[in-house]
Tab-separated table of C-alpha atoms and ligand atoms in Angstrom:
chain	number	residue	atom	x	y	z
A	1	MET	CA	24.494	22.550	5.556
A	2	ALA	CA	22.329	23.798	2.689
A	3	GLU	CA	24.056	21.284	0.433
A	4	GLU	CA	23.245	18.458	2.776
A	5	LYS	CA	19.596	19.372	2.877
A	6	LYS	CA	19.299	19.177	-0.884
A	7	GLU	CA	19.847	15.439	-0.970
A	8	PHE	CA	17.389	14.199	1.654
A	9	TRP	CA	16.481	10.554	1.301
A	10	ARG	CA	18.310	10.492	-2.011
A	11	TRP	CA	21.354	10.754	0.215
A	12	THR	CA	24.490	12.838	0.174
A	13	GLU	CA	27.642	11.620	-1.529
A	14	SER	CA	30.170	11.590	1.249
A	15	ASN	CA	33.198	9.835	2.636
A	16	TRP	CA	34.571	9.756	6.139
A	17	LYS	CA	37.529	8.451	8.087
A	18	SER	CA	37.877	7.762	11.779
A	19	PRO	CA	40.622	9.887	13.344
A	20	ASP	CA	41.378	7.242	15.994
A	21	ILE	CA	42.134	4.102	14.016
A	22	ASN	CA	45.387	3.155	12.329
A	23	TRP	CA	45.236	0.318	9.855
A	24	ASN	CA	48.807	-0.678	10.733
A	25	ASP	CA	47.582	-1.823	14.157
A	26	ALA	CA	44.690	-3.926	12.896
A	27	LYS	CA	44.736	-7.668	12.647
A	28	TYR	CA	41.898	-7.911	10.141
A	29	MET	CA	40.844	-5.270	7.667
A	30	THR	CA	37.439	-6.135	6.228
A	31	VAL	CA	35.244	-4.381	3.681
A	32	GLY	CA	31.504	-4.420	3.111
A	33	ILE	CA	30.073	-3.155	-0.172
A	34	ASP	CA	26.334	-2.490	-0.484
A	35	VAL	CA	25.257	-1.881	-4.068
A	36	GLY	CA	21.672	-0.620	-4.031
A	37	SER	CA	19.481	0.515	-6.884
A	38	VAL	CA	20.016	4.178	-6.020
A	39	SER	CA	23.155	4.372	-3.878
A	40	SER	CA	26.268	2.310	-3.118
A	41	GLN	CA	28.313	2.269	0.051
A	42	ALA	CA	31.675	0.833	1.038
A	43	VAL	CA	32.557	0.443	4.721
A	44	ILE	CA	36.120	-0.409	5.721
A	45	MET	CA	36.547	-1.891	9.187
A	46	ALA	CA	39.619	-2.489	11.308
A	47	ASP	CA	38.910	-5.438	13.613
A	48	GLY	CA	35.180	-4.707	13.553
A	49	LYS	CA	35.398	-0.931	14.028
A	50	VAL	CA	34.478	1.512	11.271
A	51	MET	CA	37.681	2.999	9.933
A	52	ALA	CA	36.218	4.689	6.859
A	53	TYR	CA	33.285	4.703	4.520
A	54	GLY	CA	32.208	6.043	1.149
A	55	ASN	CA	28.620	6.659	0.051
A	56	MET	CA	27.892	7.367	-3.631
A	57	ARG	CA	25.248	7.243	-6.305
A	58	THR	CA	24.905	3.924	-8.074
A	59	GLY	CA	25.912	4.329	-11.681
A	60	SER	CA	24.581	2.428	-14.638
A	61	ASP	CA	26.537	-0.720	-13.834
A	62	SER	CA	27.046	-2.493	-10.521
A	63	PRO	CA	30.736	-3.500	-10.793
A	64	ASN	CA	31.810	0.094	-11.393
A	65	SER	CA	29.570	1.431	-8.638
A	66	ALA	CA	31.111	-1.043	-6.195
A	67	ARG	CA	34.635	-0.105	-7.272
A	68	ASN	CA	33.918	3.628	-7.046
A	69	ALA	CA	32.424	3.367	-3.563
A	70	LEU	CA	35.502	1.455	-2.370
A	71	LYS	CA	37.842	3.951	-4.022
A	72	PHE	CA	35.973	6.787	-2.329
A	73	ALA	CA	36.365	5.141	1.089
A	74	LEU	CA	40.054	4.426	0.445
A	75	GLU	CA	40.566	8.065	-0.547
A	76	ALA	CA	39.316	9.081	2.896
A	77	ILE	CA	42.052	6.949	4.471
A	78	GLY	CA	44.652	8.093	1.959
A	79	ASP	CA	47.618	5.821	2.612
A	80	MET	CA	46.216	2.313	2.781
A	81	PRO	CA	46.986	0.000	-0.148
A	82	GLU	CA	43.970	-1.860	-1.519
A	83	ASP	CA	45.662	-5.248	-0.999
A	84	ARG	CA	45.792	-4.672	2.764
A	85	MET	CA	42.159	-5.818	2.733
A	86	ASP	CA	41.722	-9.262	4.279
A	87	TYR	CA	38.165	-9.949	3.246
A	88	CYS	CA	35.449	-8.266	1.225
A	89	ILE	CA	31.716	-9.006	1.214
A	90	GLY	CA	29.177	-7.698	-1.277
A	91	THR	CA	25.524	-7.132	-0.386
A	92	GLY	CA	22.428	-5.376	-1.741
A	93	TYR	CA	20.537	-5.509	-4.968
A	94	GLY	CA	23.774	-5.670	-7.010
A	95	ARG	CA	25.653	-7.957	-4.607
A	96	VAL	CA	26.451	-10.673	-7.115
A	97	ASN	CA	28.082	-8.036	-9.299
A	98	VAL	CA	30.861	-6.976	-6.948
A	99	PRO	CA	33.796	-8.465	-8.876
A	100	PHE	CA	36.426	-8.180	-6.142
A	101	ALA	CA	34.251	-9.543	-3.299
A	102	ASP	CA	35.245	-12.816	-1.634
A	103	ARG	CA	31.565	-13.670	-1.206
A	104	SER	CA	28.105	-12.129	-1.071
A	105	ILE	CA	25.551	-12.085	1.757
A	106	THR	CA	21.897	-11.067	1.520
A	107	GLU	CA	20.857	-7.557	2.450
A	108	ILE	CA	18.465	-9.024	5.022
A	109	ALA	CA	21.329	-10.476	7.062
A	110	CYS	CA	23.529	-7.419	6.529
A	111	HIS	CA	20.896	-4.813	7.434
A	112	ALA	CA	20.032	-6.583	10.677
A	113	ARG	CA	23.704	-6.919	11.622
A	114	GLY	CA	24.388	-3.328	10.556
A	115	ALA	CA	21.403	-1.891	12.460
A	116	ASN	CA	22.630	-3.738	15.549
A	117	PHE	CA	25.969	-1.993	15.063
A	118	ILE	CA	24.846	1.569	14.281
A	119	TYR	CA	21.853	1.670	16.674
A	120	GLY	CA	23.040	-0.747	19.344
A	121	PRO	CA	22.008	-4.202	20.593
A	122	GLN	CA	18.542	-3.045	21.782
A	123	VAL	CA	17.274	-3.045	18.174
A	124	ARG	CA	14.622	-5.718	17.632
A	125	THR	CA	12.794	-4.423	14.568
A	126	VAL	CA	14.511	-2.989	11.514
A	127	LEU	CA	12.669	-1.277	8.692
A	128	ASP	CA	14.578	-0.562	5.518
A	129	VAL	CA	12.930	1.238	2.638
A	130	GLY	CA	15.194	1.280	-0.351
A	131	GLY	CA	14.937	2.541	-3.899
A	132	GLN	CA	13.035	-0.547	-5.032
A	133	ASP	CA	12.131	-2.656	-2.036
A	134	ILE	CA	10.812	-2.687	1.507
A	135	LYS	CA	12.381	-4.914	4.151
A	136	ALA	CA	10.961	-5.575	7.599
A	137	ILE	CA	13.230	-7.576	9.899
A	138	GLN	CA	13.176	-8.759	13.475
A	139	CYS	CA	16.505	-9.608	15.052
A	140	ASP	CA	17.990	-10.654	18.366
A	141	GLU	CA	20.503	-8.821	20.537
A	142	LYS	CA	23.337	-10.042	18.329
A	143	GLY	CA	21.747	-8.715	15.166
A	144	LYS	CA	20.831	-12.204	13.978
A	145	VAL	CA	17.634	-12.318	11.916
A	146	THR	CA	14.674	-14.060	13.588
A	147	ASN	CA	11.868	-13.065	11.204
A	148	PHE	CA	11.913	-11.169	7.945
A	149	LEU	CA	9.987	-10.136	4.904
A	150	MET	CA	11.184	-8.407	1.793
A	151	ASN	CA	8.798	-6.952	-0.759
A	152	ASP	CA	10.538	-6.295	-4.041
A	153	LYS	CA	7.743	-7.167	-6.403
A	154	CYS	CA	6.698	-3.612	-7.217
A	155	ALA	CA	7.682	-0.013	-6.581
A	156	ALA	CA	4.655	0.785	-4.385
A	157	GLY	CA	5.827	2.424	-1.199
A	158	THR	CA	9.509	2.598	-2.229
A	159	GLY	CA	11.929	5.361	-3.050
A	160	ARG	CA	11.338	4.805	-6.746
A	161	GLY	CA	7.600	5.348	-6.284
A	162	MET	CA	8.311	8.599	-4.467
A	163	GLU	CA	10.550	9.786	-7.286
A	164	VAL	CA	7.868	9.213	-9.889
A	165	PHE	CA	5.424	11.123	-7.757
A	166	SER	CA	7.631	14.124	-7.080
A	167	ASP	CA	8.249	14.301	-10.804
A	168	LEU	CA	4.550	14.318	-11.527
A	169	LEU	CA	3.885	17.154	-9.069
A	170	GLY	CA	7.043	19.046	-9.949
A	171	VAL	CA	8.121	19.140	-6.308
A	172	PRO	CA	11.847	18.515	-5.774
A	173	ILE	CA	12.330	15.269	-3.895
A	174	GLN	CA	14.217	17.003	-1.087
A	175	GLU	CA	11.178	19.202	-0.329
A	176	VAL	CA	8.636	16.400	-0.267
A	177	GLY	CA	8.999	15.678	3.450
A	178	ASP	CA	8.399	19.204	4.721
A	179	ARG	CA	5.885	20.253	2.100
A	180	SER	CA	3.738	17.221	2.778
A	181	PHE	CA	2.938	18.847	6.133
A	182	GLU	CA	2.118	22.281	4.691
A	183	PHE	CA	-1.615	21.903	4.313
A	184	LYS	CA	-4.378	23.839	6.072
A	185	GLY	CA	-6.885	22.215	8.337
A	186	GLU	CA	-7.179	18.497	8.682
A	187	GLU	CA	-4.743	16.066	7.142
A	188	PRO	CA	-6.129	14.740	3.850
A	189	ALA	CA	-7.001	11.043	3.696
A	190	ALA	CA	-4.527	8.704	2.038
A	191	VAL	CA	-4.835	8.156	-1.712
A	192	SER	CA	-6.467	4.786	-2.226
A	193	SER	CA	-3.495	3.038	-3.805
A	194	THR	CA	0.291	3.291	-3.678
A	195	CYS	CA	0.516	1.462	-6.975
A	196	VAL	CA	2.465	4.005	-8.958
A	197	VAL	CA	0.185	3.859	-11.991
A	198	TYR	CA	-3.074	4.259	-10.045
A	199	ALA	CA	-1.700	6.871	-7.674
A	200	LYS	CA	-0.598	8.984	-10.617
A	201	SER	CA	-4.050	9.141	-12.145
A	202	GLU	CA	-5.661	9.647	-8.758
A	203	ALA	CA	-3.319	12.557	-8.048
A	204	THR	CA	-4.080	14.157	-11.403
A	205	GLY	CA	-7.779	13.940	-10.571
A	206	LEU	CA	-7.284	15.525	-7.141
A	207	LEU	CA	-5.278	18.406	-8.588
A	208	ARG	CA	-8.039	19.000	-11.082
A	209	LYS	CA	-10.509	19.087	-8.208
A	210	GLY	CA	-8.498	21.949	-6.729
A	211	TRP	CA	-6.297	20.194	-4.171
A	212	THR	CA	-2.954	21.879	-3.519
A	213	LYS	CA	0.272	20.003	-4.282
A	214	GLU	CA	0.911	19.879	-0.551
A	215	GLU	CA	-2.413	18.165	0.082
A	216	VAL	CA	-1.757	15.640	-2.650
A	217	LEU	CA	1.721	15.004	-1.230
A	218	ALA	CA	0.262	14.524	2.241
A	219	ALA	CA	-2.242	12.033	0.863
A	220	TYR	CA	0.472	10.124	-0.991
A	221	CYS	CA	2.943	10.078	1.921
A	222	LYS	CA	0.116	8.810	4.094
A	223	ALA	CA	-0.647	6.028	1.628
A	224	MET	CA	3.042	5.086	1.512
A	225	ALA	CA	3.139	5.020	5.295
A	226	GLU	CA	0.103	2.717	5.386
A	227	ARG	CA	1.635	0.430	2.799
A	228	ILE	CA	4.995	0.312	4.598
A	229	TYR	CA	3.365	-0.336	7.937
A	230	SER	CA	1.178	-3.132	6.568
A	231	LEU	CA	4.388	-4.980	5.697
A	232	VAL	CA	5.993	-4.234	9.058
A	233	GLU	CA	2.845	-5.500	10.749
A	234	ARG	CA	3.119	-8.864	9.042
A	235	VAL	CA	6.523	-9.394	10.683
A	236	GLY	CA	5.456	-7.700	13.906
A	237	VAL	CA	6.846	-4.823	15.933
A	238	LYS	CA	9.105	-5.283	18.932
A	239	ALA	CA	10.890	-2.456	20.731
A	240	GLU	CA	13.321	-0.961	19.941
A	241	PHE	CA	12.486	0.112	16.397
A	242	ALA	CA	15.134	1.309	13.956
A	243	VAL	CA	14.977	2.573	10.393
A	244	THR	CA	17.815	2.176	7.922
A	245	GLY	CA	18.314	3.244	4.331
A	246	GLY	CA	17.325	6.314	2.377
A	247	MET	CA	13.682	6.652	3.407
A	248	ALA	CA	14.856	7.144	7.008
A	249	LYS	CA	15.595	10.692	5.823
A	250	ASN	CA	12.099	11.418	4.447
A	251	ARG	CA	9.981	12.696	7.319
A	252	GLY	CA	6.890	13.019	5.143
A	253	VAL	CA	6.679	9.253	5.135
A	254	MET	CA	8.460	8.254	8.347
A	255	ASP	CA	6.581	10.682	10.622
A	256	ARG	CA	3.418	9.055	9.315
A	257	VAL	CA	4.679	5.490	9.783
A	258	MET	CA	5.698	5.887	13.413
A	259	PRO	CA	2.210	6.568	14.890
A	260	PHE	CA	1.144	3.185	13.475
A	261	VAL	CA	4.190	1.551	15.015
A	262	GLY	CA	3.443	3.213	18.335
A	263	LEU	CA	7.110	3.645	19.264
A	264	GLU	CA	9.756	6.317	18.872
A	265	ARG	CA	12.305	5.392	16.284
A	266	MET	CA	15.841	5.043	17.533
A	267	LYS	CA	18.398	7.740	16.867
A	268	THR	CA	21.948	7.368	15.673
A	269	GLU	CA	24.958	9.499	14.890
A	270	TRP	CA	25.797	7.269	11.935
A	271	ASP	CA	24.531	7.757	8.418
A	272	THR	CA	21.570	5.349	8.212
A	273	GLN	CA	22.593	4.441	4.682
A	274	ILE	CA	25.766	2.605	5.697
A	275	ALA	CA	23.891	-0.076	7.690
A	276	GLY	CA	24.027	-2.747	4.986
A	277	ALA	CA	27.706	-2.233	4.169
A	278	ALA	CA	28.625	-2.061	7.868
A	279	GLY	CA	26.833	-5.362	8.453
A	280	ALA	CA	28.706	-6.917	5.544
A	281	ALA	CA	32.080	-5.747	6.880
A	282	LEU	CA	31.195	-7.163	10.312
A	283	PHE	CA	30.379	-10.555	8.790
A	284	GLY	CA	33.760	-10.385	7.077
A	285	PHE	CA	35.415	-9.782	10.431
A	286	ALA	CA	33.456	-12.626	12.071
A	287	LEU	CA	34.436	-15.010	9.262
A	288	CYS	CA	38.116	-14.018	9.505
A	289	LYS	CA	38.080	-14.608	13.267
A	290	LYS	CA	36.573	-18.039	12.700
A	291	GLY	CA	39.447	-18.844	10.362
A	292	LYS	CA	37.135	-18.720	7.367
A	293	GLY	CA	38.757	-15.711	5.792
A	294	ARG	CA	40.477	-15.691	2.469
A	295	LYS	CA	42.969	-18.467	1.853
A	296	LYS	CA	46.265	-16.684	1.434
B	1	MET	CA	14.127	-17.740	11.762
B	2	LEU	CA	10.819	-17.151	10.030
B	3	ALA	CA	11.652	-16.420	6.419
B	4	ASN	CA	8.654	-14.858	4.664
B	5	TYR	CA	8.812	-15.039	0.886
B	6	GLY	CA	6.223	-13.330	-1.255
B	7	TYR	CA	4.404	-10.043	-1.493
B	8	LYS	CA	1.340	-8.073	-0.693
B	9	ASP	CA	-0.778	-6.395	-3.319
B	10	ALA	CA	-4.284	-4.992	-3.706
B	11	SER	CA	-5.743	-8.512	-3.891
B	12	GLY	CA	-4.176	-9.796	-0.685
B	13	ASP	CA	-1.151	-11.240	1.129
B	14	PHE	CA	0.746	-14.011	-0.605
B	15	PHE	CA	3.538	-15.288	1.577
B	16	ILE	CA	5.136	-18.681	2.074
B	17	THR	CA	6.913	-18.869	5.410
B	18	ILE	CA	9.770	-21.270	6.051
B	19	ASP	CA	10.719	-21.748	9.678
B	20	THR	CA	14.454	-22.286	9.354
B	21	ASP	CA	14.724	-23.494	12.945
B	22	LYS	CA	12.524	-26.444	11.978
B	23	CYS	CA	13.797	-27.016	8.436
B	24	ASP	CA	16.557	-29.618	8.304
B	25	GLY	CA	17.262	-29.252	4.613
B	26	CYS	CA	15.968	-32.744	3.786
B	27	GLY	CA	14.734	-31.531	0.394
B	28	ASN	CA	11.373	-33.349	0.375
B	29	CYS	CA	9.546	-30.163	-0.566
B	30	VAL	CA	11.547	-29.715	-3.763
B	31	PRO	CA	10.087	-32.587	-5.844
B	32	ALA	CA	6.717	-32.342	-4.027
B	33	CYS	CA	5.952	-28.953	-5.566
B	34	PRO	CA	4.730	-29.266	-9.149
B	35	VAL	CA	6.061	-25.868	-10.154
B	36	GLY	CA	9.456	-25.865	-8.435
B	37	VAL	CA	8.863	-23.170	-5.839
B	38	PHE	CA	11.483	-24.540	-3.419
B	39	GLU	CA	15.180	-25.109	-3.561
B	40	VAL	CA	17.604	-26.253	-0.897
B	41	LEU	CA	20.796	-24.257	-0.394
B	42	ASP	CA	23.951	-25.441	1.385
B	43	GLU	CA	23.725	-22.604	3.837
B	44	ASP	CA	21.121	-20.086	4.897
B	45	PRO	CA	21.605	-16.940	2.809
B	46	ASN	CA	20.089	-14.868	5.606
B	47	ASP	CA	22.196	-16.394	8.365
B	48	PRO	CA	25.739	-16.623	7.008
B	49	MET	CA	27.196	-17.943	10.255
B	50	ARG	CA	25.084	-21.075	10.124
B	51	ASP	CA	26.518	-23.815	7.901
B	52	GLU	CA	23.560	-26.144	7.435
B	53	PRO	CA	21.395	-26.692	4.371
B	54	VAL	CA	18.003	-24.998	4.335
B	55	ALA	CA	15.021	-24.627	1.981
B	56	VAL	CA	14.268	-21.280	0.352
B	57	VAL	CA	11.685	-20.047	-2.142
B	58	SER	CA	13.560	-19.538	-5.364
B	59	GLY	CA	14.090	-15.999	-6.579
B	60	GLU	CA	11.873	-15.910	-9.620
B	61	LYS	CA	8.924	-17.684	-7.990
B	62	LYS	CA	8.523	-15.447	-4.971
B	63	LYS	CA	7.163	-12.558	-7.033
B	64	LYS	CA	4.304	-14.599	-8.498
B	65	LEU	CA	3.280	-17.028	-5.779
B	66	LYS	CA	-0.415	-16.259	-6.131
B	67	TYR	CA	-0.356	-17.637	-9.667
B	68	GLU	CA	2.154	-20.423	-9.101
B	69	CYS	CA	0.158	-21.907	-6.233
B	70	ASN	CA	-3.242	-21.403	-7.812
B	71	PRO	CA	-3.642	-25.014	-9.089
B	72	CYS	CA	-3.007	-26.332	-5.547
B	73	LYS	CA	-5.648	-24.028	-4.080
B	74	PRO	CA	-9.126	-24.616	-5.461
B	75	ASP	CA	-11.812	-22.299	-4.083
B	76	SER	CA	-13.619	-25.030	-2.187
B	77	ASP	CA	-12.487	-28.324	-0.602
B	78	ARG	CA	-8.867	-27.425	-0.614
B	79	PRO	CA	-6.767	-30.577	-0.199
B	80	ALA	CA	-3.589	-30.564	1.874
B	81	LEU	CA	-0.979	-28.559	0.027
B	82	PRO	CA	1.665	-30.910	-1.428
B	83	CYS	CA	4.539	-28.855	-0.049
B	84	VAL	CA	3.096	-28.693	3.463
B	85	ALA	CA	2.260	-32.412	3.388
B	86	ALA	CA	5.775	-33.304	2.229
B	87	CYS	CA	7.498	-31.492	5.044
B	88	GLY	CA	7.807	-33.793	8.029
B	89	GLU	CA	9.231	-30.983	10.132
B	90	GLY	CA	6.200	-28.720	9.728
B	91	ALA	CA	8.454	-25.938	8.517
B	92	ILE	CA	6.277	-24.637	5.677
B	93	SER	CA	3.175	-22.467	5.994
B	94	HIS	CA	1.147	-20.300	3.623
B	95	SER	CA	-0.540	-17.000	4.440
B	96	TRP	CA	-3.457	-17.525	2.059
C	301	SF4	S1	0.965	-24.848	-2.795
C	301	SF4	FE1	1.550	-26.179	-4.525
C	301	SF4	S2	2.512	-24.808	-6.015
C	301	SF4	FE2	2.419	-23.705	-4.055
C	301	SF4	S3	4.396	-24.133	-3.112
C	301	SF4	FE3	3.015	-25.677	-2.323
C	301	SF4	S4	3.236	-27.409	-3.720
C	301	SF4	FE4	4.163	-25.659	-4.756
C	302	SF4	S1	10.635	-30.568	3.381
C	302	SF4	FE1	10.584	-29.185	5.158
C	302	SF4	S2	12.433	-29.745	6.346
C	302	SF4	FE2	12.692	-30.641	4.282
C	302	SF4	S3	13.838	-29.072	3.134
C	302	SF4	FE3	11.662	-28.689	2.737
C	302	SF4	S4	11.089	-27.172	4.305
C	302	SF4	FE4	13.013	-28.059	4.963
């Protein structure tokens, strides 16, 4: 438990296997690989049901990260040969660098499809805050995208921005969420910019003025929440609202985003970080069913 | 689908929206834009189950739209934008 807490939005390396599914019984085994800037996931599905997954840190190169995530998922199953796989789809930031994938699909399409799977068909708005980008997506009851926006121009409001900031304050990333609420009196106003460069100098100034680290964190989390919401707002909010990706695990930011949204965010038993890879595996299954799988 | 390409920064919102339900992939927008913002792909990258061509804002351009579009957007008396005028389906819109 303590181990799990350490990781927070930087996610826990883990793999998992369903006790109920036997790959011998499946018609189509499909794989989705999501190579992000911080973490990589592989989801293995048997006829559209999650059989196993692996969730790891992204290493210095995408092809190896993809391979390692798949290996990790296969290890959870134990006895399935790699060539039992009928179709493999790569997605995410490093999607074109998954050497063994049959094709790649954008993370927009995969996150919407994956959120529909892990949260259920009521999801209409999906927010994904990754290591280097923010995605706001609206989708229909089938998980098909109807409206989307992806901001990957700068690190403002992303996981990377948060990392830089926790470094500056010397607060471990896993404590940021809770500590950002440990201030006395009224919640400090947001820092005026989430631009990493400006926010850094602003924070240094506030510390010099006698603000506590917690107050500075609160002000930065608030600014991130405002930035994230301003992007969500452009796409629009429709109930139900779901959050995927690493930032889903940072309450310092998410608990400040949700009052703007004006809805409760949906809950799930699944790891929110597998959404993209799960969506990719589901597209693989859909393509196989349509007879568009791999030519054997 | 409304595909919003672009970004938001301290100076404003810079998004080009392509309505993929209206876009028929005709490609008129591609030569109409002087700086090559658009390209037409054989299938929608954000809707893999649909097999029809569609226009997208190309990868490198979407991070600097404010600058790319600047010549088309004088401060006063803005003429019709070439891309918007070229699209008979009314699929293209700009946020700024
Ligand atoms: S406004 Fe001009 S530069 Fe911008 S996309 Fe349209 S045609 Fe191209
Ligand atoms: S001109 Fe309009 S309809 Fe034709 S490809 Fe461009 S956006 Fe699509």
